[in-house]
Coordinates of C-alpha atoms in Angstrom, one line a residue:
Chain A
M1 CA 25.5 1.0 -11.7
I2 CA 25.3 2.6 -8.5
L3 CA 22.2 3.2 -6.6
S4 CA 23.8 5.7 -3.8
V5 CA 21.1 6.4 -1.0
D6 CA 21.3 9.1 2.0
I7 CA 18.5 9.8 3.2
K8 CA 16.0 10.7 6.5
K9 CA 12.4 11.0 7.1
K10 CA 10.7 12.3 10.5
L11 CA 6.8 10.5 10.4
G12 CA 5.3 11.5 13.9
S13 CA 7.6 10.0 16.6
F14 CA 9.6 7.6 13.7
F15 CA 12.6 8.5 12.7
L16 CA 14.2 6.9 9.2
N17 CA 18.0 7.8 8.4
V18 CA 18.8 5.6 6.0
S19 CA 22.4 5.9 3.7
F20 CA 23.5 2.9 1.9
Q21 CA 25.2 1.7 -2.3
A22 CA 24.4 -0.4 -3.8
D23 CA 25.4 -2.4 -7.2
Q24 CA 25.0 -5.6 -9.8
N25 CA 25.1 -7.8 -6.9
I26 CA 21.4 -8.4 -4.6
L27 CA 21.8 -6.4 -1.7
G28 CA 19.5 -7.2 1.0
L29 CA 18.0 -5.1 3.5
L30 CA 17.3 -6.2 6.4
G31 CA 15.1 -5.7 9.2
A32 CA 12.2 -6.4 12.1
S33 CA 8.4 -5.2 10.7
G34 CA 8.0 -1.1 11.4
C35 CA 11.3 -0.9 11.3
G36 CA 10.9 1.4 7.7
K37 CA 12.7 -0.8 4.8
S38 CA 9.0 -0.4 2.7
M39 CA 8.9 3.9 3.3
T40 CA 12.8 2.9 2.3
L41 CA 12.0 2.3 -0.9
K42 CA 9.2 4.4 -1.6
C43 CA 11.5 7.0 -1.3
I44 CA 13.7 5.7 -4.1
A45 CA 10.7 4.8 -6.1
G46 CA 9.6 8.8 -5.6
I47 CA 6.3 7.6 -4.2
V48 CA 7.2 9.0 -0.6
T49 CA 9.5 12.4 -0.9
P50 CA 12.3 12.6 2.1
D51 CA 12.6 15.6 4.4
E52 CA 15.8 15.6 3.2
G53 CA 18.6 14.0 1.5
R54 CA 19.7 12.9 -1.5
I55 CA 19.4 9.6 -4.0
T56 CA 21.8 8.9 -7.2
L57 CA 21.3 6.4 -9.4
G58 CA 24.6 6.2 -11.7
D59 CA 25.0 9.9 -12.5
R60 CA 21.4 11.1 -12.6
V61 CA 20.2 12.0 -9.4
L62 CA 16.7 10.8 -8.6
F63 CA 15.9 13.8 -5.5
D64 CA 18.3 15.8 -3.6
S65 CA 17.1 18.4 -1.3
A66 CA 19.8 20.5 -1.6
K67 CA 19.5 21.0 -4.7
K68 CA 15.3 20.6 -4.9
I69 CA 15.5 17.8 -7.5
N70 CA 12.8 15.9 -7.1
L71 CA 11.8 13.1 -9.6
P72 CA 8.4 11.5 -10.7
P73 CA 8.2 8.3 -9.7
Q74 CA 7.4 7.3 -14.2
K75 CA 10.9 9.1 -14.5
R76 CA 12.5 7.3 -11.8
L77 CA 13.4 3.6 -14.0
V78 CA 12.7 2.3 -10.6
S79 CA 10.3 -0.7 -10.5
Y80 CA 8.3 -1.6 -6.9
L81 CA 7.8 -5.8 -7.0
F82 CA 4.0 -5.2 -4.2
Q83 CA 3.8 -7.2 -1.9
N84 CA 0.4 -8.7 -2.6
Y85 CA 2.0 -7.1 -6.9
A86 CA -0.7 -4.6 -7.3
L87 CA -1.7 -6.6 -10.9
F88 CA -4.5 -4.2 -12.0
P89 CA -7.9 -6.2 -11.3
N90 CA -9.4 -4.5 -14.4
M91 CA -7.1 -6.0 -17.0
T92 CA -5.7 -9.5 -18.0
V93 CA -2.3 -10.3 -18.1
R94 CA -1.7 -9.3 -21.7
Q95 CA -2.9 -6.2 -20.3
N96 CA -1.3 -6.1 -18.0
I97 CA 1.9 -6.7 -19.1
A98 CA 1.2 -3.9 -21.9
C99 CA 1.6 -0.9 -19.1
G100 CA 5.0 -1.6 -18.7
V101 CA 5.9 -0.7 -21.2
R102 CA 7.5 2.1 -22.6
G103 CA 8.5 2.5 -25.7
S104 CA 6.2 2.0 -28.8
K105 CA 3.2 0.0 -29.1
A106 CA 5.1 -2.2 -32.5
T107 CA 7.7 -3.1 -30.6
G108 CA 5.9 -3.2 -27.1
Q109 CA 4.7 -6.8 -28.7
Q110 CA 7.0 -8.3 -30.0
I111 CA 9.0 -7.9 -26.0
I112 CA 5.4 -8.7 -24.4
N113 CA 4.7 -11.7 -25.8
Q114 CA 8.9 -12.5 -25.6
K115 CA 8.0 -11.9 -21.2
I116 CA 4.7 -13.9 -21.6
K117 CA 7.4 -16.8 -22.8
A118 CA 9.9 -16.3 -20.9
L119 CA 7.9 -15.7 -17.4
Y120 CA 5.4 -19.4 -18.2
L121 CA 2.7 -16.9 -18.9
E122 CA 1.2 -18.8 -22.8
G123 CA -2.4 -20.0 -22.0
L124 CA -3.0 -16.7 -19.3
E125 CA -2.7 -13.4 -21.0
D126 CA -6.4 -13.1 -21.3
K127 CA -6.9 -14.2 -18.0
Y128 CA -8.2 -11.7 -15.0
P129 CA -5.8 -11.6 -11.7
S130 CA -7.8 -13.0 -10.0
Q131 CA -8.1 -16.7 -11.5
L132 CA -4.5 -16.4 -11.4
S133 CA -2.1 -18.4 -8.2
G134 CA 0.0 -16.5 -6.5
G135 CA 2.3 -17.8 -8.7
Q136 CA 1.4 -16.7 -10.9
Q137 CA 0.0 -13.7 -10.2
Q138 CA 4.0 -12.6 -9.1
R139 CA 5.2 -14.1 -12.5
V140 CA 3.0 -11.0 -14.4
A141 CA 4.2 -8.5 -12.0
L142 CA 7.7 -9.2 -12.2
A143 CA 7.1 -9.9 -16.4
R144 CA 5.6 -6.3 -16.2
I145 CA 8.6 -5.2 -14.7
L146 CA 11.2 -6.3 -17.0
V147 CA 9.0 -5.2 -19.7
N148 CA 10.1 -2.0 -17.9
E149 CA 13.2 -2.2 -18.9
P150 CA 13.9 -0.3 -15.3
L151 CA 17.3 0.2 -14.1
V152 CA 16.9 -0.8 -10.3
I153 CA 14.3 -3.3 -9.0
M154 CA 13.1 -3.8 -5.7
L155 CA 11.1 -6.1 -4.7
D156 CA 9.1 -5.4 -1.4
E157 CA 8.4 -9.2 0.8
P158 CA 8.1 -11.4 -2.2
F159 CA 7.1 -14.4 -0.8
S160 CA 4.9 -12.8 3.0
A161 CA 1.9 -13.4 0.8
L162 CA 2.5 -16.4 -0.3
D163 CA 1.6 -20.1 1.2
S164 CA 5.0 -21.3 3.0
Y165 CA 5.4 -25.3 0.7
L166 CA 5.0 -22.9 -2.4
K167 CA 7.5 -20.3 -1.7
W168 CA 11.2 -22.4 -2.1
Q169 CA 9.9 -23.2 -5.7
L170 CA 9.0 -20.0 -6.3
E171 CA 12.0 -18.4 -4.3
M172 CA 14.6 -20.2 -7.5
E173 CA 12.2 -19.0 -9.9
L174 CA 12.5 -15.9 -8.5
I175 CA 16.5 -15.7 -9.0
S176 CA 16.9 -17.1 -12.1
N177 CA 14.3 -15.1 -13.6
L178 CA 16.3 -11.9 -11.7
E179 CA 19.5 -14.1 -12.7
E180 CA 19.4 -12.0 -16.2
F181 CA 18.7 -8.5 -14.8
S182 CA 22.1 -6.9 -14.8
G183 CA 20.6 -3.2 -13.2
V184 CA 20.3 -2.9 -8.9
T185 CA 18.3 -5.6 -7.4
L186 CA 17.4 -4.2 -3.9
F187 CA 15.7 -7.4 -2.0
V188 CA 13.4 -6.7 1.7
S189 CA 12.8 -8.9 4.2
H190 CA 12.3 -9.5 7.6
N191 CA 13.1 -13.8 6.6
R192 CA 16.7 -14.3 7.4
D193 CA 16.3 -16.9 5.6
E194 CA 15.2 -15.3 2.5
I195 CA 18.0 -13.0 2.2
Y196 CA 21.0 -15.6 3.4
R197 CA 20.1 -17.6 0.7
I198 CA 19.4 -14.7 -2.3
C199 CA 21.3 -11.7 -1.2
D200 CA 24.5 -11.0 -1.7
Q201 CA 25.2 -8.7 0.7
V202 CA 23.3 -6.7 3.1
C203 CA 22.1 -3.7 5.4
I204 CA 20.5 -4.3 8.6
I205 CA 18.0 -1.5 9.4
D206 CA 17.6 -1.3 12.8
N207 CA 14.4 1.1 14.0
G208 CA 15.0 3.6 10.8
K209 CA 18.7 3.6 10.5
S210 CA 20.7 1.5 8.6
E211 CA 23.6 0.0 9.4
P212 CA 27.1 -0.6 7.1
I213 CA 26.8 -2.8 4.2
V214 CA 28.0 -5.8 5.0
K215 CA 28.8 -9.4 3.1
T216 CA 26.0 -12.4 3.5
P217 CA 27.7 -14.7 5.4
L218 CA 29.7 -11.9 7.4
L219 CA 26.6 -11.5 8.9
F220 CA 25.7 -14.4 9.5
D221 CA 29.3 -15.8 11.1
K222 CA 29.8 -12.3 12.6
P223 CA 26.9 -10.0 13.4
K224 CA 28.3 -6.8 14.7
T225 CA 25.4 -5.0 16.5
L226 CA 23.5 -7.0 18.7
S227 CA 20.2 -5.7 16.7
A228 CA 22.2 -7.9 13.8
A229 CA 23.0 -10.6 16.2
L230 CA 19.1 -10.7 16.7
L231 CA 17.1 -10.3 12.9
T232 CA 20.1 -13.0 12.5
G233 CA 18.8 -15.9 14.6
C234 CA 20.8 -15.5 17.3
K235 CA 19.1 -16.4 20.6
N236 CA 21.4 -15.9 23.9
Y237 CA 22.9 -12.9 24.9
S238 CA 24.7 -11.3 28.0
Q239 CA 25.8 -7.7 28.8
I240 CA 29.4 -8.0 30.1
R241 CA 32.4 -7.0 31.9
D242 CA 36.0 -7.1 30.7
L243 CA 37.8 -8.9 33.2
K244 CA 41.3 -9.3 30.6
N245 CA 43.4 -11.8 30.1
G246 CA 40.9 -13.4 27.9
L247 CA 38.0 -13.5 30.2
I248 CA 34.8 -12.2 30.7
E249 CA 32.5 -11.5 33.4
A250 CA 29.3 -12.6 31.7
V251 CA 26.8 -10.8 34.0
D252 CA 23.2 -11.6 32.6
W253 CA 24.3 -15.4 32.9
G254 CA 26.6 -14.7 36.3
V255 CA 29.5 -16.3 35.1
T256 CA 33.2 -16.2 33.6
L257 CA 33.6 -17.1 30.6
A258 CA 37.3 -17.3 28.7
C259 CA 37.7 -16.4 25.1
A260 CA 39.2 -17.3 22.1
E261 CA 39.8 -13.8 20.6
P262 CA 40.8 -10.6 22.1
V263 CA 37.3 -8.6 23.4
P264 CA 36.5 -5.6 21.3
K265 CA 37.4 -1.8 23.3
D266 CA 33.8 -1.1 22.3
A267 CA 32.0 -4.0 23.1
C268 CA 28.9 -4.1 25.7
Y269 CA 27.6 -7.9 25.0
I270 CA 27.9 -11.3 23.7
G271 CA 26.0 -13.7 21.5
V272 CA 25.8 -17.3 21.1
R273 CA 23.8 -18.7 18.7
A274 CA 21.1 -21.9 20.2
H275 CA 23.5 -25.3 18.2
Y276 CA 26.3 -23.5 19.8
L277 CA 25.2 -24.1 23.6
T278 CA 25.8 -28.6 24.6
P279 CA 24.6 -29.7 27.1
V280 CA 27.7 -31.3 29.1
A281 CA 27.6 -33.9 32.5
S282 CA 30.1 -32.0 34.7
E283 CA 31.0 -28.1 35.7
G284 CA 34.6 -27.6 33.7
Q285 CA 35.6 -24.4 32.0
N286 CA 33.2 -21.9 30.5
T287 CA 29.9 -23.9 30.8
I288 CA 27.2 -22.6 32.4
P289 CA 25.2 -24.3 35.7
C290 CA 21.5 -23.7 34.8
R291 CA 17.7 -24.9 35.7
I292 CA 14.6 -26.7 33.0
L293 CA 12.4 -23.7 31.9
R294 CA 10.3 -25.0 28.9
I295 CA 11.2 -28.3 26.7
T296 CA 8.8 -27.5 23.2
Q297 CA 9.2 -30.5 21.1
D298 CA 9.8 -28.6 17.5
V299 CA 9.0 -30.6 13.9
F300 CA 12.9 -31.9 14.3
S301 CA 14.6 -30.5 17.3
T302 CA 13.7 -30.6 20.8
I303 CA 14.0 -26.5 21.9
V304 CA 15.2 -26.1 25.7
M305 CA 14.6 -22.6 27.7
L306 CA 17.0 -22.3 30.2
R307 CA 17.6 -20.0 33.7
P308 CA 21.3 -20.1 34.2
F309 CA 21.1 -20.4 38.0
N310 CA 23.8 -17.7 38.7
S311 CA 21.4 -15.1 36.9
P312 CA 21.0 -11.7 38.8
N313 CA 18.7 -10.5 35.7
L314 CA 15.2 -11.2 36.4
S315 CA 14.1 -10.4 32.8
D316 CA 14.0 -13.2 30.2
F317 CA 16.7 -11.5 28.3
A318 CA 18.8 -13.7 30.6
N319 CA 17.5 -16.7 30.0
L320 CA 19.5 -19.4 27.2
R321 CA 17.8 -21.5 24.3
I322 CA 19.1 -24.4 23.4
E323 CA 18.9 -26.6 20.1
M324 CA 19.2 -30.2 19.3
K325 CA 17.7 -32.6 17.6
R326 CA 14.9 -34.8 19.5
E327 CA 17.0 -38.1 19.9
E328 CA 19.2 -36.3 21.8
W329 CA 17.7 -34.6 24.1
A330 CA 16.0 -37.6 24.8
A331 CA 19.6 -39.7 25.1
L332 CA 20.6 -37.1 27.5
G333 CA 17.7 -38.1 29.7
A334 CA 15.5 -35.2 30.8
K335 CA 16.4 -33.6 34.5
D336 CA 15.4 -29.8 36.3
E337 CA 19.0 -28.5 35.7
L338 CA 21.8 -28.9 33.3
F339 CA 25.3 -27.5 32.5
V340 CA 26.2 -25.9 29.3
H341 CA 29.0 -25.1 27.8
I342 CA 30.0 -22.5 25.5
H343 CA 33.1 -23.0 23.1
P344 CA 35.6 -20.6 23.2
Y345 CA 35.7 -19.5 19.3
N346 CA 31.2 -19.7 18.9
I347 CA 31.0 -16.2 21.2
M348 CA 30.3 -13.5 19.3
F349 CA 30.9 -9.7 20.5
L350 CA 28.1 -7.1 19.9
R351 CA 28.0 -3.2 19.9
Chain B
M1 CA -53.0 18.2 -20.0
P2 CA -50.0 19.3 -20.2
L3 CA -46.1 17.1 -20.7
S4 CA -44.0 20.4 -20.4
P5 CA -43.0 19.6 -16.5
L6 CA -42.3 15.9 -17.6
Y7 CA -40.0 17.1 -20.7
I8 CA -38.7 19.9 -18.1
S9 CA -38.1 17.8 -15.2
L10 CA -35.7 14.6 -17.1
K11 CA -34.5 17.7 -19.2
V12 CA -33.4 19.9 -15.7
A13 CA -32.2 15.4 -13.9
F14 CA -30.3 14.3 -16.7
V15 CA -28.1 17.9 -17.5
A16 CA -27.8 18.2 -14.1
T17 CA -26.9 14.4 -13.5
F18 CA -24.3 14.6 -16.1
F19 CA -22.2 18.2 -14.9
T20 CA -22.4 16.5 -10.9
M21 CA -20.9 13.6 -11.7
L22 CA -18.4 15.3 -14.4
F23 CA -17.7 17.7 -11.3
G24 CA -17.3 15.8 -8.4
I25 CA -15.7 12.9 -9.5
L26 CA -12.8 15.5 -10.0
A27 CA -13.3 17.8 -6.8
A28 CA -13.3 13.7 -4.9
N29 CA -10.6 13.2 -7.2
R30 CA -9.0 16.5 -5.9
V31 CA -9.7 16.3 -2.3
V32 CA -8.6 12.6 -2.4
K33 CA -4.9 14.2 -2.7
L34 CA -5.0 17.4 -0.2
K35 CA -2.4 17.5 2.6
R36 CA -4.2 20.6 3.9
F37 CA -7.9 21.9 4.6
K38 CA -8.9 18.6 3.5
G39 CA -12.1 19.0 6.3
V40 CA -12.5 21.6 5.7
I41 CA -12.7 21.5 1.6
D42 CA -15.0 18.4 2.3
G43 CA -17.0 20.5 4.4
I44 CA -17.8 23.1 2.2
F45 CA -18.4 20.5 -0.7
T46 CA -21.0 18.3 2.0
L47 CA -22.8 21.1 2.6
P48 CA -25.6 21.8 -0.1
M49 CA -26.6 17.7 0.9
V50 CA -27.5 19.4 4.7
L51 CA -28.1 23.3 4.0
P52 CA -32.5 23.7 3.6
P53 CA -33.1 24.1 0.3
T54 CA -33.7 27.7 0.8
V55 CA -30.8 28.6 2.5
V56 CA -29.2 27.5 -1.1
G57 CA -31.1 28.6 -3.3
F58 CA -31.1 32.0 -1.0
F59 CA -26.7 31.5 -1.7
L60 CA -28.0 31.2 -5.5
L61 CA -29.7 33.6 -5.5
L62 CA -26.7 35.7 -4.3
I63 CA -24.6 34.5 -6.5
F64 CA -26.4 34.0 -10.0
G65 CA -29.4 36.6 -9.3
N66 CA -29.3 39.8 -11.8
N67 CA -27.4 41.8 -9.2
G68 CA -25.3 38.6 -7.9
Y69 CA -21.0 38.0 -7.8
F70 CA -21.0 36.1 -11.1
G71 CA -24.7 37.0 -12.2
K72 CA -23.8 40.4 -13.3
Y73 CA -21.3 39.8 -15.8
L74 CA -23.8 37.5 -17.1
A75 CA -26.7 39.8 -17.2
Q76 CA -23.9 42.5 -18.7
I77 CA -23.4 39.8 -21.9
G78 CA -27.2 39.4 -22.3
M79 CA -27.2 36.5 -20.3
S80 CA -30.0 35.1 -16.9
V81 CA -30.4 32.3 -15.5
V82 CA -33.2 33.5 -13.0
F83 CA -36.6 32.3 -13.9
T84 CA -34.4 29.7 -16.7
W85 CA -34.4 25.8 -17.0
Q86 CA -30.4 26.9 -16.9
G87 CA -31.4 28.3 -13.6
A88 CA -33.1 25.0 -12.7
T89 CA -30.3 23.4 -14.1
I90 CA -28.2 24.7 -11.7
A91 CA -30.1 24.0 -9.4
A92 CA -30.1 20.7 -9.4
A93 CA -27.2 20.3 -10.0
V94 CA -25.7 22.5 -6.1
V95 CA -27.5 20.0 -4.4
S96 CA -27.3 16.6 -6.3
F97 CA -23.8 17.8 -5.9
P98 CA -22.3 15.6 -2.3
L99 CA -23.7 12.7 -3.8
V100 CA -21.8 12.0 -5.9
Y101 CA -18.8 13.6 -4.7
R102 CA -19.4 11.6 -1.5
T103 CA -19.7 8.4 -2.4
S104 CA -16.4 9.1 -5.7
R105 CA -14.2 10.0 -2.7
G106 CA -15.4 7.0 -0.6
A107 CA -14.0 4.5 -3.8
F108 CA -11.0 6.1 -4.4
E109 CA -10.4 6.4 -0.2
Q110 CA -11.1 2.6 -0.7
M111 CA -8.4 1.9 -3.6
D112 CA -5.6 0.2 -3.4
Q113 CA -2.5 3.1 -3.3
N114 CA -0.2 0.7 -4.8
L115 CA -2.1 0.1 -7.5
V116 CA -1.0 3.6 -8.3
Y117 CA 2.0 3.8 -6.8
A118 CA 3.0 0.6 -9.7
A119 CA 1.5 2.7 -12.9
R120 CA 3.1 5.2 -11.0
T121 CA 7.0 3.4 -11.0
L122 CA 5.9 1.9 -14.7
G123 CA 6.0 4.7 -16.7
M124 CA 2.3 5.4 -16.7
P125 CA 1.0 9.5 -17.4
E126 CA -1.1 10.7 -14.4
W127 CA -4.4 11.3 -16.3
K128 CA -3.6 7.3 -17.5
I129 CA -3.8 6.5 -14.1
F130 CA -7.2 8.0 -13.1
L131 CA -8.4 6.5 -16.5
L132 CA -7.4 3.0 -16.6
I133 CA -6.7 2.1 -12.9
I134 CA -8.2 4.3 -11.1
M135 CA -11.7 5.1 -12.6
P136 CA -12.7 1.2 -13.3
S137 CA -11.4 0.2 -10.1
C138 CA -14.0 3.2 -8.0
W139 CA -16.6 2.8 -10.8
P140 CA -19.1 0.7 -8.9
G141 CA -19.0 3.2 -6.1
V142 CA -18.8 6.1 -8.4
A143 CA -21.9 5.1 -11.0
A144 CA -24.0 4.5 -7.0
G145 CA -23.9 8.1 -6.6
T146 CA -24.3 9.3 -9.6
I147 CA -27.8 7.4 -10.1
L148 CA -28.3 8.3 -6.5
A149 CA -27.8 12.1 -7.7
F150 CA -30.3 11.6 -10.7
A151 CA -32.7 10.7 -8.6
R152 CA -32.0 13.4 -6.3
A153 CA -31.8 16.2 -9.0
L154 CA -35.5 15.2 -10.4
G155 CA -37.4 15.8 -7.3
E156 CA -35.3 19.0 -6.3
F157 CA -38.1 21.4 -5.4
G158 CA -36.8 24.3 -2.6
A159 CA -33.5 25.4 -4.1
T160 CA -35.5 25.6 -7.8
T161 CA -38.5 27.9 -6.6
M162 CA -36.3 30.3 -5.4
L163 CA -33.7 30.0 -8.0
A164 CA -36.4 29.1 -11.0
G165 CA -39.1 29.9 -9.6
N166 CA -42.6 27.8 -10.9
I167 CA -43.1 29.1 -13.9
P168 CA -45.7 26.5 -16.1
G169 CA -44.2 25.9 -19.5
R170 CA -40.7 27.3 -18.4
T171 CA -39.8 26.0 -15.0
Q172 CA -42.1 23.9 -13.9
T173 CA -40.8 20.8 -12.9
M174 CA -43.0 17.2 -12.1
S175 CA -42.4 18.2 -8.1
L176 CA -43.1 21.5 -8.8
A177 CA -46.5 21.0 -10.5
V178 CA -47.4 18.7 -7.7
Y179 CA -46.8 21.7 -6.3
S180 CA -49.6 24.1 -7.8
A181 CA -52.0 21.8 -8.7
V182 CA -52.5 21.1 -4.8
Q183 CA -51.9 24.5 -3.7
S184 CA -55.0 25.2 -6.6
N185 CA -56.9 22.4 -5.0
N186 CA -56.4 20.2 -8.3
R187 CA -55.9 16.5 -6.4
E188 CA -56.5 14.9 -10.0
K189 CA -53.1 16.9 -11.1
A190 CA -51.1 16.1 -8.1
F191 CA -52.7 12.6 -7.5
Y192 CA -51.3 12.3 -11.3
W193 CA -47.1 13.6 -11.3
V194 CA -46.6 12.0 -7.7
I195 CA -47.6 8.8 -10.1
I196 CA -45.5 9.7 -12.6
I197 CA -42.6 10.6 -10.3
M198 CA -43.0 8.0 -8.5
G199 CA -42.9 5.6 -11.4
I200 CA -39.8 7.5 -12.6
S201 CA -37.7 7.3 -9.0
F202 CA -38.6 3.7 -8.4
I203 CA -37.4 3.0 -11.8
T204 CA -34.3 5.2 -10.6
M205 CA -33.7 2.8 -7.9
L206 CA -34.6 -0.7 -9.6
L207 CA -31.8 0.3 -12.0
M208 CA -29.6 0.7 -9.4
N209 CA -30.1 -2.7 -7.5
Y210 CA -29.6 -4.2 -11.3
W211 CA -26.1 -1.9 -11.6
T212 CA -24.6 -3.3 -8.4
G213 CA -25.7 -7.2 -9.0
Y214 CA -24.1 -7.1 -12.7
Q215 CA -21.1 -5.6 -10.6
E216 CA -21.3 -8.4 -8.8
R217 CA -21.8 -10.8 -11.4
S218 CA -18.6 -9.8 -13.6
K219 CA -16.4 -9.9 -11.2
R220 CA -16.9 -13.0 -9.4
K221 CA -16.9 -14.1 -13.3
R222 CA -13.0 -12.9 -13.1
A223 CA -12.7 -14.5 -10.0

């Protein structure tokens, strides 16, 4: 079963233009807050109508602006796990789950009991949603979706409403609960770690526009665009000028760097992850002389903000950020100035 | 002392409240979903609350009078609402309608829309969503509006006089009885009805407060 989405919608000054195809592998939609991820899900569910485009699921057309097809949400077989789970507060756990049953009542009871058992909700059947913990609420919402037997499950930031110490466990629970689901799964998040752990492939949505789908490991190893690099947590960027012969000028950092790969024609930026910048004692090839701006102690690491000496760019964009273990930083001996080295292999070219 | 004003008042108020509740909820549910002309339609629905009752009565006569836009068709089948308790009911319903409409609208708008969306994606038909999900979560607001509307319908005076008149035993409600008693300098009779009206109104408000408290308690029980 393939879910194919190609839609456009204008909302004031915001323009949503999303297109992707999802199959059985979990597809992550990664983007900053307000980039149109939830709006995309709402369009697929039929809650919001796109201005134009086409949404198909297998051989069924859910939406087609040209043919004036717009199936109501009730008939799409697309389910939506809301951020706040949207459990009906006036109904018990069992009644909530029963709302998801599409078929007859008799077979419904059976499948309800089965899901209550599978999702460890036994004993909670007669409780109201407000009497449950966040994790229990999520399992009820998931049970309600699973008895519905949808073809697509869409998860909208399912962990954002939870305390962080709960997240890890719930994440594993959710994934194992979804394992037997054979339809299309979309997972929306602004959290790169969740996406990396949960999704097989990722579609980046940047300010309403979708980028081509990539395999998750590839996105993190070799992001292609500046926004992809930003969303995957890369911290250091510079505009570049190609000097040929394997050399580039990192304009914002005011240095010339050697790179391991030929420079792609459409590259405008380079990015280097914070843990690939290593402090060194003296100047050499691919080193950047810097002034220390700020030292922040994190739980297990030290984060140091640096300003390249020769940087012509006055904005924070040119600043460098390095991250290392606390002991390593202490062993280095804090100074006002620092050389950082970038290995040619660790330079990522970005559009 | 004849008790007919009490009976007529209660009959008018109950019947009027039944219809205002029904139409108020339906109208609010419609208006919330409107994309265009929302402000205009909302204004029209709220108007009876802010217009002088005599103006409402004037319009009602224009519509339901024996030569009115709608009244002349009623007259053709031998019906008339002018000078009848049905007329008083129409007047009371129109005047109290905005109270149900506005409180229901507020309740519908404050509701978590994700509940409705979730129900839709689960395949629940719209009528079922309305009855099983929207109404239960908006009921406290709707009920409070309905009780206020009942109190308002019970005390309706201006529009009622214009459409139904003030005929003892037929259309004279308690508030009209007070007016007639004062006009004829019968203080004792006026006092009598004043006390009954105050008693009923006060009990109604007590009921409403008790209801709100009950809602809060049952919500806490679920928490």
